[in-house]
Amino acid sequence: MGYAMEESAKHKITFYVLDRPNPLGGQTIEGPMLDRDRLNFVGYFPMPVRYAMTLGELARMFNAENKIGCDLHVIAMKGWRRSDWYEATGLLWVAPSPNLRSLNAALLYPGIEILQSADISVGRGTDTPFELLGAPWIHATQLADYLNSRFVPGVRFVPTRFTPRAGPHKDLLCQGIALIITDRASLHSMLMGLEIAAALAKLYPDKFDLQGTIALVGSAATIARLEKGDEPSVIVADWTEEIEAFKRIRAKYLLYP
């Protein structure tokens, strides 16, 4: 969207955004800030992985903060509140991406997608992408037991086997975990993702390369701290200052209570 806005400004074309709900709501912000030297096609603006804004709000922020200067018109929603879960809208689920087939998958996605660039199957080519993960070298029960002993809020880990038909380890039998959301209000998907990454690095140091997650975590410092053995909960707590700074920028562009 940001790049399309840049082109519309260049060619003096009015840009309309028909706003729609953020499937994950508009309150929970998670993750490190994207490193500025890692801005790319899928990381347009330095912000956390989970930013709690609608497309219309993002467009307003991009236009002003990046000084795009396009003739932007956001057609705002009526009746949406930041605290609304998607079901509250009364709308049928429409997959924002072909592999995000449910709200549960969308809730887990911010923490699970960081692993897919590190040679881990995240369930692409199965019936439940982003609700399970694995690899041929993982021992399912060992990983599930270890993660459950960590008491990660809002989620339970169940050992499983699956054969993905796409993505890493295509057509190979994988062992891994299915992720069961037990309380979505207390689920912090980025903390969950760091806990899983730390577990894989601890249990399978010769197979799992934490450096492979940098592309989608977007923060070299976060991965360096995991490699050093810092506790995921401490790393997450240390994001607070930069998240608060982002909130101050974000507040100027919010459209909904």
PDB file of C-alpha atoms in Angstrom:
ATOM      1  CA  MET A   1       0.000   0.000   0.000  1.00  0.00           C
ATOM      2  CA  GLY A   2       2.784   2.437   0.888  1.00  0.00           C
ATOM      3  CA  TYR A   3       4.480   1.934  -2.458  1.00  0.00           C
ATOM      4  CA  ALA A   4       1.155   2.369  -4.273  1.00  0.00           C
ATOM      5  CA  MET A   5       0.646   5.628  -2.373  1.00  0.00           C
ATOM      6  CA  GLU A   6       4.085   6.820  -3.480  1.00  0.00           C
ATOM      7  CA  GLU A   7       3.172   6.136  -7.109  1.00  0.00           C
ATOM      8  CA  SER A   8      -0.189   7.884  -6.754  1.00  0.00           C
ATOM      9  CA  ALA A   9       1.597  10.970  -5.404  1.00  0.00           C
ATOM     10  CA  LYS A  10       4.112  10.854  -8.240  1.00  0.00           C
ATOM     11  CA  HIS A  11       1.366  10.705 -10.869  1.00  0.00           C
ATOM     12  CA  LYS A  12      -1.092  12.977  -9.008  1.00  0.00           C
ATOM     13  CA  ILE A  13      -3.736  10.246  -8.675  1.00  0.00           C
ATOM     14  CA  THR A  14      -6.182  10.426  -5.754  1.00  0.00           C
ATOM     15  CA  PHE A  15      -5.751   7.447  -3.400  1.00  0.00           C
ATOM     16  CA  TYR A  16      -8.764   5.932  -1.613  1.00  0.00           C
ATOM     17  CA  VAL A  17      -8.643   3.407   1.227  1.00  0.00           C
ATOM     18  CA  LEU A  18     -11.899   1.625   2.053  1.00  0.00           C
ATOM     19  CA  ASP A  19     -11.103   0.800   5.661  1.00  0.00           C
ATOM     20  CA  ARG A  20     -11.812  -2.577   7.247  1.00  0.00           C
ATOM     21  CA  PRO A  21     -11.253  -4.180  10.678  1.00  0.00           C
ATOM     22  CA  ASN A  22      -7.851  -5.351  11.772  1.00  0.00           C
ATOM     23  CA  PRO A  23      -8.560  -9.071  12.364  1.00  0.00           C
ATOM     24  CA  LEU A  24      -6.452  -8.981  15.551  1.00  0.00           C
ATOM     25  CA  GLY A  25      -8.195  -5.936  16.988  1.00  0.00           C
ATOM     26  CA  GLY A  26      -6.775  -2.514  17.599  1.00  0.00           C
ATOM     27  CA  GLN A  27      -5.203  -2.627  21.053  1.00  0.00           C
ATOM     28  CA  THR A  28      -2.387  -5.173  21.416  1.00  0.00           C
ATOM     29  CA  ILE A  29       1.031  -4.051  20.180  1.00  0.00           C
ATOM     30  CA  GLU A  30       3.873  -6.583  20.195  1.00  0.00           C
ATOM     31  CA  GLY A  31       7.348  -7.108  18.887  1.00  0.00           C
ATOM     32  CA  PRO A  32      10.579  -5.224  18.368  1.00  0.00           C
ATOM     33  CA  MET A  33      10.741  -2.265  16.025  1.00  0.00           C
ATOM     34  CA  LEU A  34      11.831  -3.169  12.507  1.00  0.00           C
ATOM     35  CA  ASP A  35      15.491  -2.228  12.013  1.00  0.00           C
ATOM     36  CA  ARG A  36      15.730   0.638   9.533  1.00  0.00           C
ATOM     37  CA  ASP A  37      18.347  -1.236   7.504  1.00  0.00           C
ATOM     38  CA  ARG A  38      15.830  -4.066   7.056  1.00  0.00           C
ATOM     39  CA  LEU A  39      13.053  -2.035   5.421  1.00  0.00           C
ATOM     40  CA  ASN A  40      11.845  -3.962   2.361  1.00  0.00           C
ATOM     41  CA  PHE A  41       8.777  -4.835   0.310  1.00  0.00           C
ATOM     42  CA  VAL A  42       7.087  -6.614   3.245  1.00  0.00           C
ATOM     43  CA  GLY A  43       8.523  -4.265   5.874  1.00  0.00           C
ATOM     44  CA  TYR A  44       7.693  -0.779   4.626  1.00  0.00           C
ATOM     45  CA  PHE A  45       7.830   1.222   7.857  1.00  0.00           C
ATOM     46  CA  PRO A  46       9.778   0.906  11.147  1.00  0.00           C
ATOM     47  CA  MET A  47       7.084  -0.434  13.470  1.00  0.00           C
ATOM     48  CA  PRO A  48       6.468  -3.504  15.647  1.00  0.00           C
ATOM     49  CA  VAL A  49       5.418  -6.856  14.197  1.00  0.00           C
ATOM     50  CA  ARG A  50       1.917  -6.415  15.663  1.00  0.00           C
ATOM     51  CA  TYR A  51       0.906  -2.764  15.412  1.00  0.00           C
ATOM     52  CA  ALA A  52      -2.861  -2.662  16.166  1.00  0.00           C
ATOM     53  CA  MET A  53      -3.885  -0.317  13.349  1.00  0.00           C
ATOM     54  CA  THR A  54      -6.330  -0.573  10.466  1.00  0.00           C
ATOM     55  CA  LEU A  55      -5.287  -0.119   6.838  1.00  0.00           C
ATOM     56  CA  GLY A  56      -6.794   3.355   6.826  1.00  0.00           C
ATOM     57  CA  GLU A  57      -4.840   4.339   9.915  1.00  0.00           C
ATOM     58  CA  LEU A  58      -1.648   2.903   8.439  1.00  0.00           C
ATOM     59  CA  ALA A  59      -2.217   4.886   5.247  1.00  0.00           C
ATOM     60  CA  ARG A  60      -2.569   8.112   7.253  1.00  0.00           C
ATOM     61  CA  MET A  61       0.635   7.347   9.152  1.00  0.00           C
ATOM     62  CA  PHE A  62       2.642   6.395   6.052  1.00  0.00           C
ATOM     63  CA  ASN A  63       1.480   9.484   4.184  1.00  0.00           C
ATOM     64  CA  ALA A  64       2.476  11.884   6.958  1.00  0.00           C
ATOM     65  CA  GLU A  65       5.530  10.231   8.513  1.00  0.00           C
ATOM     66  CA  ASN A  66       7.138   9.280   5.190  1.00  0.00           C
ATOM     67  CA  LYS A  67       6.093  12.616   3.678  1.00  0.00           C
ATOM     68  CA  ILE A  68       4.527  10.869   0.688  1.00  0.00           C
ATOM     69  CA  GLY A  69       2.132  13.727   0.011  1.00  0.00           C
ATOM     70  CA  CYS A  70      -0.502  11.739  -1.864  1.00  0.00           C
ATOM     71  CA  ASP A  71      -4.108  12.948  -2.058  1.00  0.00           C
ATOM     72  CA  LEU A  72      -5.340  10.396   0.483  1.00  0.00           C
ATOM     73  CA  HIS A  73      -8.995   9.739   1.320  1.00  0.00           C
ATOM     74  CA  VAL A  74      -9.821   7.127   3.965  1.00  0.00           C
ATOM     75  CA  ILE A  75     -13.426   5.910   3.994  1.00  0.00           C
ATOM     76  CA  ALA A  76     -13.778   5.079   7.678  1.00  0.00           C
ATOM     77  CA  MET A  77     -15.847   2.264   9.151  1.00  0.00           C
ATOM     78  CA  LYS A  78     -18.924   2.850  11.273  1.00  0.00           C
ATOM     79  CA  GLY A  79     -19.308   1.136  14.625  1.00  0.00           C
ATOM     80  CA  TRP A  80     -15.920  -0.577  14.911  1.00  0.00           C
ATOM     81  CA  ARG A  81     -14.130  -0.330  18.254  1.00  0.00           C
ATOM     82  CA  ARG A  82     -10.500  -1.115  18.950  1.00  0.00           C
ATOM     83  CA  SER A  83     -11.479  -3.700  21.565  1.00  0.00           C
ATOM     84  CA  ASP A  84     -13.604  -5.709  19.101  1.00  0.00           C
ATOM     85  CA  TRP A  85     -12.611  -9.267  18.271  1.00  0.00           C
ATOM     86  CA  TYR A  86     -13.413 -10.106  14.663  1.00  0.00           C
ATOM     87  CA  GLU A  87     -16.572 -12.032  15.574  1.00  0.00           C
ATOM     88  CA  ALA A  88     -18.060  -8.838  16.999  1.00  0.00           C
ATOM     89  CA  THR A  89     -18.275  -7.372  13.490  1.00  0.00           C
ATOM     90  CA  GLY A  90     -20.778  -9.991  12.323  1.00  0.00           C
ATOM     91  CA  LEU A  91     -18.696 -10.428   9.165  1.00  0.00           C
ATOM     92  CA  LEU A  92     -17.719 -13.795   7.717  1.00  0.00           C
ATOM     93  CA  TRP A  93     -14.011 -14.577   7.880  1.00  0.00           C
ATOM     94  CA  VAL A  94     -12.236 -13.653   4.639  1.00  0.00           C
ATOM     95  CA  ALA A  95      -8.663 -14.931   4.530  1.00  0.00           C
ATOM     96  CA  PRO A  96      -6.289 -11.934   4.362  1.00  0.00           C
ATOM     97  CA  SER A  97      -3.793 -14.396   2.876  1.00  0.00           C
ATOM     98  CA  PRO A  98      -4.535 -17.857   1.416  1.00  0.00           C
ATOM     99  CA  ASN A  99      -2.912 -19.601   4.391  1.00  0.00           C
ATOM    100  CA  LEU A 100      -4.625 -17.517   7.090  1.00  0.00           C
ATOM    101  CA  ARG A 101      -7.852 -19.488   7.124  1.00  0.00           C
ATOM    102  CA  SER A 102      -9.114 -18.719  10.616  1.00  0.00           C
ATOM    103  CA  LEU A 103      -8.864 -16.182  13.408  1.00  0.00           C
ATOM    104  CA  ASN A 104      -6.803 -18.674  15.420  1.00  0.00           C
ATOM    105  CA  ALA A 105      -4.244 -18.890  12.614  1.00  0.00           C
ATOM    106  CA  ALA A 106      -4.127 -15.095  12.412  1.00  0.00           C
ATOM    107  CA  LEU A 107      -3.586 -14.800  16.180  1.00  0.00           C
ATOM    108  CA  LEU A 108      -0.711 -17.296  16.094  1.00  0.00           C
ATOM    109  CA  TYR A 109       0.798 -15.934  12.883  1.00  0.00           C
ATOM    110  CA  PRO A 110       2.951 -13.079  14.283  1.00  0.00           C
ATOM    111  CA  GLY A 111       4.885 -15.554  16.426  1.00  0.00           C
ATOM    112  CA  ILE A 112       4.930 -18.515  14.053  1.00  0.00           C
ATOM    113  CA  GLU A 113       5.804 -16.766  10.796  1.00  0.00           C
ATOM    114  CA  ILE A 114       9.217 -15.726  12.150  1.00  0.00           C
ATOM    115  CA  LEU A 115      10.258 -19.411  12.021  1.00  0.00           C
ATOM    116  CA  GLN A 116       9.460 -20.122   8.387  1.00  0.00           C
ATOM    117  CA  SER A 117      12.711 -18.575   7.135  1.00  0.00           C
ATOM    118  CA  ALA A 118      14.700 -20.839   9.491  1.00  0.00           C
ATOM    119  CA  ASP A 119      13.979 -24.168   7.750  1.00  0.00           C
ATOM    120  CA  ILE A 120      10.876 -24.929   9.820  1.00  0.00           C
ATOM    121  CA  SER A 121       7.581 -26.025   8.283  1.00  0.00           C
ATOM    122  CA  VAL A 122       4.831 -23.792   9.653  1.00  0.00           C
ATOM    123  CA  GLY A 123       2.096 -25.955   8.196  1.00  0.00           C
ATOM    124  CA  ARG A 124       1.911 -24.588   4.663  1.00  0.00           C
ATOM    125  CA  GLY A 125       0.453 -27.333   2.532  1.00  0.00           C
ATOM    126  CA  THR A 126      -1.640 -28.725   5.403  1.00  0.00           C
ATOM    127  CA  ASP A 127      -5.232 -28.051   6.459  1.00  0.00           C
ATOM    128  CA  THR A 128      -4.101 -25.866   9.382  1.00  0.00           C
ATOM    129  CA  PRO A 129      -1.213 -23.607   8.343  1.00  0.00           C
ATOM    130  CA  PHE A 130       0.269 -21.515  11.186  1.00  0.00           C
ATOM    131  CA  GLU A 131      -1.463 -23.721  13.754  1.00  0.00           C
ATOM    132  CA  LEU A 132       1.355 -26.273  13.760  1.00  0.00           C
ATOM    133  CA  LEU A 133       5.075 -26.408  13.028  1.00  0.00           C
ATOM    134  CA  GLY A 134       7.728 -29.049  12.637  1.00  0.00           C
ATOM    135  CA  ALA A 135      10.726 -30.536  10.858  1.00  0.00           C
ATOM    136  CA  PRO A 136      12.041 -34.071  10.230  1.00  0.00           C
ATOM    137  CA  TRP A 137      14.699 -33.627  12.950  1.00  0.00           C
ATOM    138  CA  ILE A 138      12.338 -32.509  15.746  1.00  0.00           C
ATOM    139  CA  HIS A 139      11.200 -34.951  18.454  1.00  0.00           C
ATOM    140  CA  ALA A 140       7.555 -34.007  18.917  1.00  0.00           C
ATOM    141  CA  THR A 141       7.046 -35.103  22.526  1.00  0.00           C
ATOM    142  CA  GLN A 142      10.360 -33.617  23.659  1.00  0.00           C
ATOM    143  CA  LEU A 143       9.558 -30.210  22.156  1.00  0.00           C
ATOM    144  CA  ALA A 144       5.947 -30.158  23.399  1.00  0.00           C
ATOM    145  CA  ASP A 145       6.955 -31.173  26.931  1.00  0.00           C
ATOM    146  CA  TYR A 146       9.681 -28.549  27.091  1.00  0.00           C
ATOM    147  CA  LEU A 147       7.431 -25.739  25.849  1.00  0.00           C
ATOM    148  CA  ASN A 148       4.565 -26.707  28.159  1.00  0.00           C
ATOM    149  CA  SER A 149       7.022 -26.593  31.071  1.00  0.00           C
ATOM    150  CA  ARG A 150       7.637 -22.942  30.161  1.00  0.00           C
ATOM    151  CA  PHE A 151       3.985 -22.035  30.893  1.00  0.00           C
ATOM    152  CA  VAL A 152       3.654 -19.740  27.876  1.00  0.00           C
ATOM    153  CA  PRO A 153       0.473 -17.676  28.477  1.00  0.00           C
ATOM    154  CA  GLY A 154      -2.635 -18.489  26.457  1.00  0.00           C
ATOM    155  CA  VAL A 155      -1.373 -21.499  24.508  1.00  0.00           C
ATOM    156  CA  ARG A 156      -0.805 -25.234  24.912  1.00  0.00           C
ATOM    157  CA  PHE A 157       1.527 -27.375  22.799  1.00  0.00           C
ATOM    158  CA  VAL A 158       0.516 -30.846  21.590  1.00  0.00           C
ATOM    159  CA  PRO A 159       2.943 -33.279  19.894  1.00  0.00           C
ATOM    160  CA  THR A 160       1.997 -34.051  16.308  1.00  0.00           C
ATOM    161  CA  ARG A 161       3.205 -35.476  12.997  1.00  0.00           C
ATOM    162  CA  PHE A 162       2.359 -34.120   9.559  1.00  0.00           C
ATOM    163  CA  THR A 163       3.564 -34.105   5.964  1.00  0.00           C
ATOM    164  CA  PRO A 164       3.479 -30.620   4.410  1.00  0.00           C
ATOM    165  CA  ARG A 165       2.616 -30.382   0.713  1.00  0.00           C
ATOM    166  CA  ALA A 166       4.327 -26.999   0.332  1.00  0.00           C
ATOM    167  CA  GLY A 167       7.116 -24.968   1.872  1.00  0.00           C
ATOM    168  CA  PRO A 168      10.115 -26.267   3.833  1.00  0.00           C
ATOM    169  CA  HIS A 169      10.303 -30.086   4.080  1.00  0.00           C
ATOM    170  CA  LYS A 170       7.668 -30.532   1.384  1.00  0.00           C
ATOM    171  CA  ASP A 171       6.473 -34.158   1.193  1.00  0.00           C
ATOM    172  CA  LEU A 172       8.638 -35.199   4.163  1.00  0.00           C
ATOM    173  CA  LEU A 173       7.234 -36.569   7.405  1.00  0.00           C
ATOM    174  CA  CYS A 174       7.730 -33.932  10.094  1.00  0.00           C
ATOM    175  CA  GLN A 175       7.420 -34.159  13.835  1.00  0.00           C
ATOM    176  CA  GLY A 176       6.479 -31.055  15.741  1.00  0.00           C
ATOM    177  CA  ILE A 177       3.750 -29.342  17.712  1.00  0.00           C
ATOM    178  CA  ALA A 178       0.169 -28.257  17.221  1.00  0.00           C
ATOM    179  CA  LEU A 179      -0.649 -24.981  18.960  1.00  0.00           C
ATOM    180  CA  ILE A 180      -3.920 -24.830  20.894  1.00  0.00           C
ATOM    181  CA  ILE A 181      -5.057 -21.384  22.030  1.00  0.00           C
ATOM    182  CA  THR A 182      -6.427 -21.661  25.570  1.00  0.00           C
ATOM    183  CA  ASP A 183      -6.989 -17.951  26.261  1.00  0.00           C
ATOM    184  CA  ARG A 184      -6.616 -15.519  23.404  1.00  0.00           C
ATOM    185  CA  ALA A 185      -6.806 -12.497  25.713  1.00  0.00           C
ATOM    186  CA  SER A 186      -3.582 -13.555  27.457  1.00  0.00           C
ATOM    187  CA  LEU A 187      -1.823 -14.883  24.342  1.00  0.00           C
ATOM    188  CA  HIS A 188       1.196 -12.792  23.367  1.00  0.00           C
ATOM    189  CA  SER A 189       2.169 -14.291  20.040  1.00  0.00           C
ATOM    190  CA  MET A 190       5.609 -12.675  19.808  1.00  0.00           C
ATOM    191  CA  LEU A 191       6.575 -13.952  23.272  1.00  0.00           C
ATOM    192  CA  MET A 192       5.306 -17.363  22.165  1.00  0.00           C
ATOM    193  CA  GLY A 193       7.402 -17.157  18.994  1.00  0.00           C
ATOM    194  CA  LEU A 194      10.560 -16.287  20.918  1.00  0.00           C
ATOM    195  CA  GLU A 195       9.890 -19.122  23.381  1.00  0.00           C
ATOM    196  CA  ILE A 196       9.598 -21.584  20.475  1.00  0.00           C
ATOM    197  CA  ALA A 197      12.733 -20.236  18.774  1.00  0.00           C
ATOM    198  CA  ALA A 198      14.695 -20.445  22.041  1.00  0.00           C
ATOM    199  CA  ALA A 199      13.442 -24.003  22.623  1.00  0.00           C
ATOM    200  CA  LEU A 200      14.488 -25.124  19.139  1.00  0.00           C
ATOM    201  CA  ALA A 201      17.932 -23.552  19.591  1.00  0.00           C
ATOM    202  CA  LYS A 202      18.367 -25.235  22.985  1.00  0.00           C
ATOM    203  CA  LEU A 203      17.107 -28.696  22.011  1.00  0.00           C
ATOM    204  CA  TYR A 204      18.474 -28.875  18.457  1.00  0.00           C
ATOM    205  CA  PRO A 205      21.542 -26.593  18.319  1.00  0.00           C
ATOM    206  CA  ASP A 206      23.072 -28.493  15.394  1.00  0.00           C
ATOM    207  CA  LYS A 207      19.903 -28.248  13.294  1.00  0.00           C
ATOM    208  CA  PHE A 208      18.192 -24.942  14.095  1.00  0.00           C
ATOM    209  CA  ASP A 209      19.855 -21.667  13.129  1.00  0.00           C
ATOM    210  CA  LEU A 210      18.484 -18.667  15.011  1.00  0.00           C
ATOM    211  CA  GLN A 211      20.066 -16.343  12.444  1.00  0.00           C
ATOM    212  CA  GLY A 212      17.493 -17.613   9.964  1.00  0.00           C
ATOM    213  CA  THR A 213      14.736 -15.852  11.894  1.00  0.00           C
ATOM    214  CA  ILE A 214      16.203 -12.342  11.568  1.00  0.00           C
ATOM    215  CA  ALA A 215      14.504 -11.640   8.227  1.00  0.00           C
ATOM    216  CA  LEU A 216      11.021 -11.860   9.741  1.00  0.00           C
ATOM    217  CA  VAL A 217      11.721 -10.775  13.318  1.00  0.00           C
ATOM    218  CA  GLY A 218      13.271  -7.660  11.798  1.00  0.00           C
ATOM    219  CA  SER A 219      15.572  -6.983  14.764  1.00  0.00           C
ATOM    220  CA  ALA A 220      19.168  -8.205  14.828  1.00  0.00           C
ATOM    221  CA  ALA A 221      19.481  -7.210  18.503  1.00  0.00           C
ATOM    222  CA  THR A 222      16.580  -9.488  19.481  1.00  0.00           C
ATOM    223  CA  ILE A 223      18.165 -12.515  17.807  1.00  0.00           C
ATOM    224  CA  ALA A 224      21.572 -11.711  19.305  1.00  0.00           C
ATOM    225  CA  ARG A 225      20.008 -11.747  22.765  1.00  0.00           C
ATOM    226  CA  LEU A 226      18.321 -15.101  22.112  1.00  0.00           C
ATOM    227  CA  GLU A 227      21.665 -16.505  20.954  1.00  0.00           C
ATOM    228  CA  LYS A 228      23.219 -15.214  24.186  1.00  0.00           C
ATOM    229  CA  GLY A 229      20.609 -17.131  26.177  1.00  0.00           C
ATOM    230  CA  ASP A 230      18.551 -14.200  27.479  1.00  0.00           C
ATOM    231  CA  GLU A 231      15.078 -15.115  28.720  1.00  0.00           C
ATOM    232  CA  PRO A 232      12.356 -14.421  26.104  1.00  0.00           C
ATOM    233  CA  SER A 233      10.192 -12.674  28.728  1.00  0.00           C
ATOM    234  CA  VAL A 234      13.056 -10.295  29.574  1.00  0.00           C
ATOM    235  CA  ILE A 235      13.635  -9.522  25.889  1.00  0.00           C
ATOM    236  CA  VAL A 236       9.933  -8.773  25.438  1.00  0.00           C
ATOM    237  CA  ALA A 237       9.879  -6.517  28.510  1.00  0.00           C
ATOM    238  CA  ASP A 238      12.810  -4.571  27.105  1.00  0.00           C
ATOM    239  CA  TRP A 239      10.778  -3.687  23.983  1.00  0.00           C
ATOM    240  CA  THR A 240       8.566  -1.447  26.134  1.00  0.00           C
ATOM    241  CA  GLU A 241      10.436   1.815  25.579  1.00  0.00           C
ATOM    242  CA  GLU A 242      10.447   1.607  21.789  1.00  0.00           C
ATOM    243  CA  ILE A 243       6.824   0.434  21.743  1.00  0.00           C
ATOM    244  CA  GLU A 244       5.824   3.456  23.841  1.00  0.00           C
ATOM    245  CA  ALA A 245       7.640   5.727  21.372  1.00  0.00           C
ATOM    246  CA  PHE A 246       5.762   4.057  18.502  1.00  0.00           C
ATOM    247  CA  LYS A 247       2.450   4.513  20.350  1.00  0.00           C
ATOM    248  CA  ARG A 248       3.051   8.265  20.493  1.00  0.00           C
ATOM    249  CA  ILE A 249       3.489   8.394  16.715  1.00  0.00           C
ATOM    250  CA  ARG A 250       0.584   5.988  16.106  1.00  0.00           C
ATOM    251  CA  ALA A 251      -1.827   7.995  18.284  1.00  0.00           C
ATOM    252  CA  LYS A 252      -1.886  10.871  15.789  1.00  0.00           C
ATOM    253  CA  TYR A 253      -3.437   8.695  13.088  1.00  0.00           C
ATOM    254  CA  LEU A 254      -6.040   6.601  14.908  1.00  0.00           C
ATOM    255  CA  LEU A 255      -9.631   6.863  13.685  1.00  0.00           C
ATOM    256  CA  TYR A 256     -11.566   4.696  16.151  1.00  0.00           C
ATOM    257  CA  PRO A 257     -12.167   4.634  19.925  1.00  0.00           C
TER     258      PRO A 257
END
